[in-house]
């Protein structure tokens, strides 16, 4: 069962990263694997799940450097929309949850979204 999941993930990762150079393909594959294996998006936990022979700190630094090296968001977004267009029909419903995590006592936080109640009092 684990081998089957790993094979499916590798196939999807290869399909998603086709068109990228080898370092970016490897990075994308490791990030997809690491997020799935660790069930987390923190680089430390992703690095732990990769079980490399180098120190965790070096793995984390490498992943961090690669993240800062270039944004893959647009590339991956284009690939996914290109593939999804065959599945999306006129009657397909797209539901987006734009809500934010509520932190009752937080006033200064990056990307803090004021809830509807707070906006009405401003």
mmCIF file with all atom_site columns, C-alpha atoms in Angstrom:
data_model
loop_
_atom_site.group_PDB
_atom_site.id
_atom_site.type_symbol
_atom_site.label_atom_id
_atom_site.label_alt_id
_atom_site.label_comp_id
_atom_site.label_asym_id
_atom_site.label_entity_id
_atom_site.label_seq_id
_atom_site.pdbx_PDB_ins_code
_atom_site.Cartn_x
_atom_site.Cartn_y
_atom_site.Cartn_z
_atom_site.occupancy
_atom_site.B_iso_or_equiv
_atom_site.pdbx_formal_charge
_atom_site.auth_seq_id
_atom_site.auth_comp_id
_atom_site.auth_asym_id
_atom_site.auth_atom_id
_atom_site.pdbx_PDB_model_num
ATOM 1   C CA . UNK A 1 1   ? 0.000   0.000  0.000   1.00 0.00 ? 1   UNK A CA 1
ATOM 2   C CA . UNK A 1 2   ? 2.819   2.425  0.882   1.00 0.00 ? 2   UNK A CA 1
ATOM 3   C CA . UNK A 1 3   ? 4.736   1.531  -2.282  1.00 0.00 ? 3   UNK A CA 1
ATOM 4   C CA . UNK A 1 4   ? 1.611   2.146  -4.376  1.00 0.00 ? 4   UNK A CA 1
ATOM 5   C CA . UNK A 1 5   ? 1.117   5.599  -2.777  1.00 0.00 ? 5   UNK A CA 1
ATOM 6   C CA . UNK A 1 6   ? 4.773   6.443  -3.359  1.00 0.00 ? 6   UNK A CA 1
ATOM 7   C CA . UNK A 1 7   ? 4.561   5.373  -7.012  1.00 0.00 ? 7   UNK A CA 1
ATOM 8   C CA . UNK A 1 8   ? 1.395   7.402  -7.594  1.00 0.00 ? 8   UNK A CA 1
ATOM 9   C CA . UNK A 1 9   ? 2.960   10.427 -5.910  1.00 0.00 ? 9   UNK A CA 1
ATOM 10  C CA . UNK A 1 10  ? 6.137   10.133 -8.004  1.00 0.00 ? 10  UNK A CA 1
ATOM 11  C CA . UNK A 1 11  ? 4.100   9.851  -11.210 1.00 0.00 ? 11  UNK A CA 1
ATOM 12  C CA . UNK A 1 12  ? 2.019   12.917 -10.330 1.00 0.00 ? 12  UNK A CA 1
ATOM 13  C CA . UNK A 1 13  ? 5.102   14.851 -9.251  1.00 0.00 ? 13  UNK A CA 1
ATOM 14  C CA . UNK A 1 14  ? 6.875   14.022 -12.534 1.00 0.00 ? 14  UNK A CA 1
ATOM 15  C CA . UNK A 1 15  ? 3.830   15.056 -14.552 1.00 0.00 ? 15  UNK A CA 1
ATOM 16  C CA . UNK A 1 16  ? 3.458   18.291 -12.587 1.00 0.00 ? 16  UNK A CA 1
ATOM 17  C CA . UNK A 1 17  ? 7.143   19.205 -12.848 1.00 0.00 ? 17  UNK A CA 1
ATOM 18  C CA . UNK A 1 18  ? 7.667   18.426 -16.525 1.00 0.00 ? 18  UNK A CA 1
ATOM 19  C CA . UNK A 1 19  ? 9.179   21.452 -18.183 1.00 0.00 ? 19  UNK A CA 1
ATOM 20  C CA . UNK A 1 20  ? 11.267  22.455 -15.163 1.00 0.00 ? 20  UNK A CA 1
ATOM 21  C CA . UNK A 1 21  ? 15.033  22.015 -14.933 1.00 0.00 ? 21  UNK A CA 1
ATOM 22  C CA . UNK A 1 22  ? 16.345  19.091 -12.878 1.00 0.00 ? 22  UNK A CA 1
ATOM 23  C CA . UNK A 1 23  ? 17.007  20.958 -9.571  1.00 0.00 ? 23  UNK A CA 1
ATOM 24  C CA . UNK A 1 24  ? 13.502  22.471 -9.560  1.00 0.00 ? 24  UNK A CA 1
ATOM 25  C CA . UNK A 1 25  ? 11.922  19.099 -10.437 1.00 0.00 ? 25  UNK A CA 1
ATOM 26  C CA . UNK A 1 26  ? 13.784  17.489 -7.531  1.00 0.00 ? 26  UNK A CA 1
ATOM 27  C CA . UNK A 1 27  ? 12.771  20.310 -5.206  1.00 0.00 ? 27  UNK A CA 1
ATOM 28  C CA . UNK A 1 28  ? 9.105   20.071 -6.208  1.00 0.00 ? 28  UNK A CA 1
ATOM 29  C CA . UNK A 1 29  ? 9.151   16.287 -5.774  1.00 0.00 ? 29  UNK A CA 1
ATOM 30  C CA . UNK A 1 30  ? 10.771  16.571 -2.325  1.00 0.00 ? 30  UNK A CA 1
ATOM 31  C CA . UNK A 1 31  ? 8.317   19.225 -1.194  1.00 0.00 ? 31  UNK A CA 1
ATOM 32  C CA . UNK A 1 32  ? 5.294   17.224 -2.361  1.00 0.00 ? 32  UNK A CA 1
ATOM 33  C CA . UNK A 1 33  ? 6.661   14.076 -0.729  1.00 0.00 ? 33  UNK A CA 1
ATOM 34  C CA . UNK A 1 34  ? 7.674   15.926 2.454   1.00 0.00 ? 34  UNK A CA 1
ATOM 35  C CA . UNK A 1 35  ? 4.310   17.636 2.903   1.00 0.00 ? 35  UNK A CA 1
ATOM 36  C CA . UNK A 1 36  ? 2.471   14.371 2.321   1.00 0.00 ? 36  UNK A CA 1
ATOM 37  C CA . UNK A 1 37  ? 4.749   12.317 4.587   1.00 0.00 ? 37  UNK A CA 1
ATOM 38  C CA . UNK A 1 38  ? 4.936   14.830 7.440   1.00 0.00 ? 38  UNK A CA 1
ATOM 39  C CA . UNK A 1 39  ? 1.368   16.119 7.038   1.00 0.00 ? 39  UNK A CA 1
ATOM 40  C CA . UNK A 1 40  ? 2.865   19.544 7.714   1.00 0.00 ? 40  UNK A CA 1
ATOM 41  C CA . UNK A 1 41  ? 4.207   22.520 5.771   1.00 0.00 ? 41  UNK A CA 1
ATOM 42  C CA . UNK A 1 42  ? 7.041   23.478 8.133   1.00 0.00 ? 42  UNK A CA 1
ATOM 43  C CA . UNK A 1 43  ? 10.435  23.029 6.491   1.00 0.00 ? 43  UNK A CA 1
ATOM 44  C CA . UNK A 1 44  ? 11.866  21.290 9.554   1.00 0.00 ? 44  UNK A CA 1
ATOM 45  C CA . UNK A 1 45  ? 9.174   18.611 9.469   1.00 0.00 ? 45  UNK A CA 1
ATOM 46  C CA . UNK A 1 46  ? 9.409   18.283 5.686   1.00 0.00 ? 46  UNK A CA 1
ATOM 47  C CA . UNK A 1 47  ? 13.180  17.890 6.019   1.00 0.00 ? 47  UNK A CA 1
ATOM 48  C CA . UNK A 1 48  ? 12.762  15.244 8.722   1.00 0.00 ? 48  UNK A CA 1
ATOM 49  C CA . UNK A 1 49  ? 10.461  13.228 6.487   1.00 0.00 ? 49  UNK A CA 1
ATOM 50  C CA . UNK A 1 50  ? 13.045  13.236 3.662   1.00 0.00 ? 50  UNK A CA 1
ATOM 51  C CA . UNK A 1 51  ? 15.453  11.206 5.855   1.00 0.00 ? 51  UNK A CA 1
ATOM 52  C CA . UNK A 1 52  ? 18.621  12.459 4.181   1.00 0.00 ? 52  UNK A CA 1
ATOM 53  C CA . UNK A 1 53  ? 22.161  11.582 5.213   1.00 0.00 ? 53  UNK A CA 1
ATOM 54  C CA . UNK A 1 54  ? 23.037  15.240 5.779   1.00 0.00 ? 54  UNK A CA 1
ATOM 55  C CA . UNK A 1 55  ? 22.049  17.162 8.898   1.00 0.00 ? 55  UNK A CA 1
ATOM 56  C CA . UNK A 1 56  ? 18.489  18.402 9.260   1.00 0.00 ? 56  UNK A CA 1
ATOM 57  C CA . UNK A 1 57  ? 19.771  21.984 9.438   1.00 0.00 ? 57  UNK A CA 1
ATOM 58  C CA . UNK A 1 58  ? 21.510  21.637 6.057   1.00 0.00 ? 58  UNK A CA 1
ATOM 59  C CA . UNK A 1 59  ? 18.376  20.078 4.520   1.00 0.00 ? 59  UNK A CA 1
ATOM 60  C CA . UNK A 1 60  ? 16.244  22.892 5.910   1.00 0.00 ? 60  UNK A CA 1
ATOM 61  C CA . UNK A 1 61  ? 18.689  25.529 4.609   1.00 0.00 ? 61  UNK A CA 1
ATOM 62  C CA . UNK A 1 62  ? 18.711  23.924 1.143   1.00 0.00 ? 62  UNK A CA 1
ATOM 63  C CA . UNK A 1 63  ? 14.908  23.823 0.963   1.00 0.00 ? 63  UNK A CA 1
ATOM 64  C CA . UNK A 1 64  ? 14.713  27.406 2.195   1.00 0.00 ? 64  UNK A CA 1
ATOM 65  C CA . UNK A 1 65  ? 17.251  28.543 -0.410  1.00 0.00 ? 65  UNK A CA 1
ATOM 66  C CA . UNK A 1 66  ? 15.311  26.794 -3.160  1.00 0.00 ? 66  UNK A CA 1
ATOM 67  C CA . UNK A 1 67  ? 12.050  28.396 -2.024  1.00 0.00 ? 67  UNK A CA 1
ATOM 68  C CA . UNK A 1 68  ? 13.681  31.824 -2.212  1.00 0.00 ? 68  UNK A CA 1
ATOM 69  C CA . UNK A 1 69  ? 15.361  30.988 -5.531  1.00 0.00 ? 69  UNK A CA 1
ATOM 70  C CA . UNK A 1 70  ? 12.219  31.324 -7.593  1.00 0.00 ? 70  UNK A CA 1
ATOM 71  C CA . UNK A 1 71  ? 8.491   31.135 -7.199  1.00 0.00 ? 71  UNK A CA 1
ATOM 72  C CA . UNK A 1 72  ? 6.940   28.032 -8.740  1.00 0.00 ? 72  UNK A CA 1
ATOM 73  C CA . UNK A 1 73  ? 3.391   29.152 -7.950  1.00 0.00 ? 73  UNK A CA 1
ATOM 74  C CA . UNK A 1 74  ? 2.663   30.508 -11.404 1.00 0.00 ? 74  UNK A CA 1
ATOM 75  C CA . UNK A 1 75  ? 4.222   27.489 -13.172 1.00 0.00 ? 75  UNK A CA 1
ATOM 76  C CA . UNK A 1 76  ? 2.347   24.938 -11.045 1.00 0.00 ? 76  UNK A CA 1
ATOM 77  C CA . UNK A 1 77  ? -0.856  26.983 -11.293 1.00 0.00 ? 77  UNK A CA 1
ATOM 78  C CA . UNK A 1 78  ? -0.686  26.978 -15.098 1.00 0.00 ? 78  UNK A CA 1
ATOM 79  C CA . UNK A 1 79  ? -0.030  23.223 -15.163 1.00 0.00 ? 79  UNK A CA 1
ATOM 80  C CA . UNK A 1 80  ? -2.942  22.481 -12.842 1.00 0.00 ? 80  UNK A CA 1
ATOM 81  C CA . UNK A 1 81  ? -5.390  24.737 -14.660 1.00 0.00 ? 81  UNK A CA 1
ATOM 82  C CA . UNK A 1 82  ? -4.279  23.298 -17.978 1.00 0.00 ? 82  UNK A CA 1
ATOM 83  C CA . UNK A 1 83  ? -5.102  19.814 -16.733 1.00 0.00 ? 83  UNK A CA 1
ATOM 84  C CA . UNK A 1 84  ? -8.247  20.817 -14.842 1.00 0.00 ? 84  UNK A CA 1
ATOM 85  C CA . UNK A 1 85  ? -9.884  22.509 -17.818 1.00 0.00 ? 85  UNK A CA 1
ATOM 86  C CA . UNK A 1 86  ? -10.915 19.103 -19.168 1.00 0.00 ? 86  UNK A CA 1
ATOM 87  C CA . UNK A 1 87  ? -12.784 18.320 -15.941 1.00 0.00 ? 87  UNK A CA 1
ATOM 88  C CA . UNK A 1 88  ? -14.503 21.661 -15.438 1.00 0.00 ? 88  UNK A CA 1
ATOM 89  C CA . UNK A 1 89  ? -17.866 22.013 -17.144 1.00 0.00 ? 89  UNK A CA 1
ATOM 90  C CA . UNK A 1 90  ? -20.378 24.876 -17.307 1.00 0.00 ? 90  UNK A CA 1
ATOM 91  C CA . UNK A 1 91  ? -22.337 23.410 -14.386 1.00 0.00 ? 91  UNK A CA 1
ATOM 92  C CA . UNK A 1 92  ? -19.237 22.901 -12.190 1.00 0.00 ? 92  UNK A CA 1
ATOM 93  C CA . UNK A 1 93  ? -19.446 24.744 -8.860  1.00 0.00 ? 93  UNK A CA 1
ATOM 94  C CA . UNK A 1 94  ? -16.319 26.434 -7.531  1.00 0.00 ? 94  UNK A CA 1
ATOM 95  C CA . UNK A 1 95  ? -16.561 27.019 -3.782  1.00 0.00 ? 95  UNK A CA 1
ATOM 96  C CA . UNK A 1 96  ? -13.853 29.097 -2.109  1.00 0.00 ? 96  UNK A CA 1
ATOM 97  C CA . UNK A 1 97  ? -13.409 29.478 1.634   1.00 0.00 ? 97  UNK A CA 1
ATOM 98  C CA . UNK A 1 98  ? -11.847 32.901 2.074   1.00 0.00 ? 98  UNK A CA 1
ATOM 99  C CA . UNK A 1 99  ? -12.243 32.906 5.831   1.00 0.00 ? 99  UNK A CA 1
ATOM 100 C CA . UNK A 1 100 ? -9.256  33.456 8.050   1.00 0.00 ? 100 UNK A CA 1
ATOM 101 C CA . UNK A 1 101 ? -8.099  31.765 11.211  1.00 0.00 ? 101 UNK A CA 1
ATOM 102 C CA . UNK A 1 102 ? -9.589  33.699 14.101  1.00 0.00 ? 102 UNK A CA 1
ATOM 103 C CA . UNK A 1 103 ? -7.131  34.910 16.725  1.00 0.00 ? 103 UNK A CA 1
ATOM 104 C CA . UNK A 1 104 ? -9.239  36.838 19.175  1.00 0.00 ? 104 UNK A CA 1
ATOM 105 C CA . UNK A 1 105 ? -6.477  38.859 20.856  1.00 0.00 ? 105 UNK A CA 1
ATOM 106 C CA . UNK A 1 106 ? -4.173  39.335 17.866  1.00 0.00 ? 106 UNK A CA 1
ATOM 107 C CA . UNK A 1 107 ? -4.027  42.905 16.587  1.00 0.00 ? 107 UNK A CA 1
ATOM 108 C CA . UNK A 1 108 ? -0.778  42.808 14.616  1.00 0.00 ? 108 UNK A CA 1
ATOM 109 C CA . UNK A 1 109 ? -0.262  39.770 12.464  1.00 0.00 ? 109 UNK A CA 1
ATOM 110 C CA . UNK A 1 110 ? 0.949   39.334 8.907   1.00 0.00 ? 110 UNK A CA 1
ATOM 111 C CA . UNK A 1 111 ? -2.018  39.085 6.514   1.00 0.00 ? 111 UNK A CA 1
ATOM 112 C CA . UNK A 1 112 ? -4.485  39.522 9.389   1.00 0.00 ? 112 UNK A CA 1
ATOM 113 C CA . UNK A 1 113 ? -7.948  39.750 7.921   1.00 0.00 ? 113 UNK A CA 1
ATOM 114 C CA . UNK A 1 114 ? -10.539 41.745 9.834   1.00 0.00 ? 114 UNK A CA 1
ATOM 115 C CA . UNK A 1 115 ? -13.741 39.781 10.132  1.00 0.00 ? 115 UNK A CA 1
ATOM 116 C CA . UNK A 1 116 ? -17.027 41.193 8.881   1.00 0.00 ? 116 UNK A CA 1
ATOM 117 C CA . UNK A 1 117 ? -18.058 42.252 12.399  1.00 0.00 ? 117 UNK A CA 1
ATOM 118 C CA . UNK A 1 118 ? -14.866 44.265 12.923  1.00 0.00 ? 118 UNK A CA 1
ATOM 119 C CA . UNK A 1 119 ? -15.184 45.967 9.538   1.00 0.00 ? 119 UNK A CA 1
ATOM 120 C CA . UNK A 1 120 ? -18.724 47.158 10.293  1.00 0.00 ? 120 UNK A CA 1
ATOM 121 C CA . UNK A 1 121 ? -17.475 48.989 13.397  1.00 0.00 ? 121 UNK A CA 1
ATOM 122 C CA . UNK A 1 122 ? -14.639 50.823 11.574  1.00 0.00 ? 122 UNK A CA 1
#
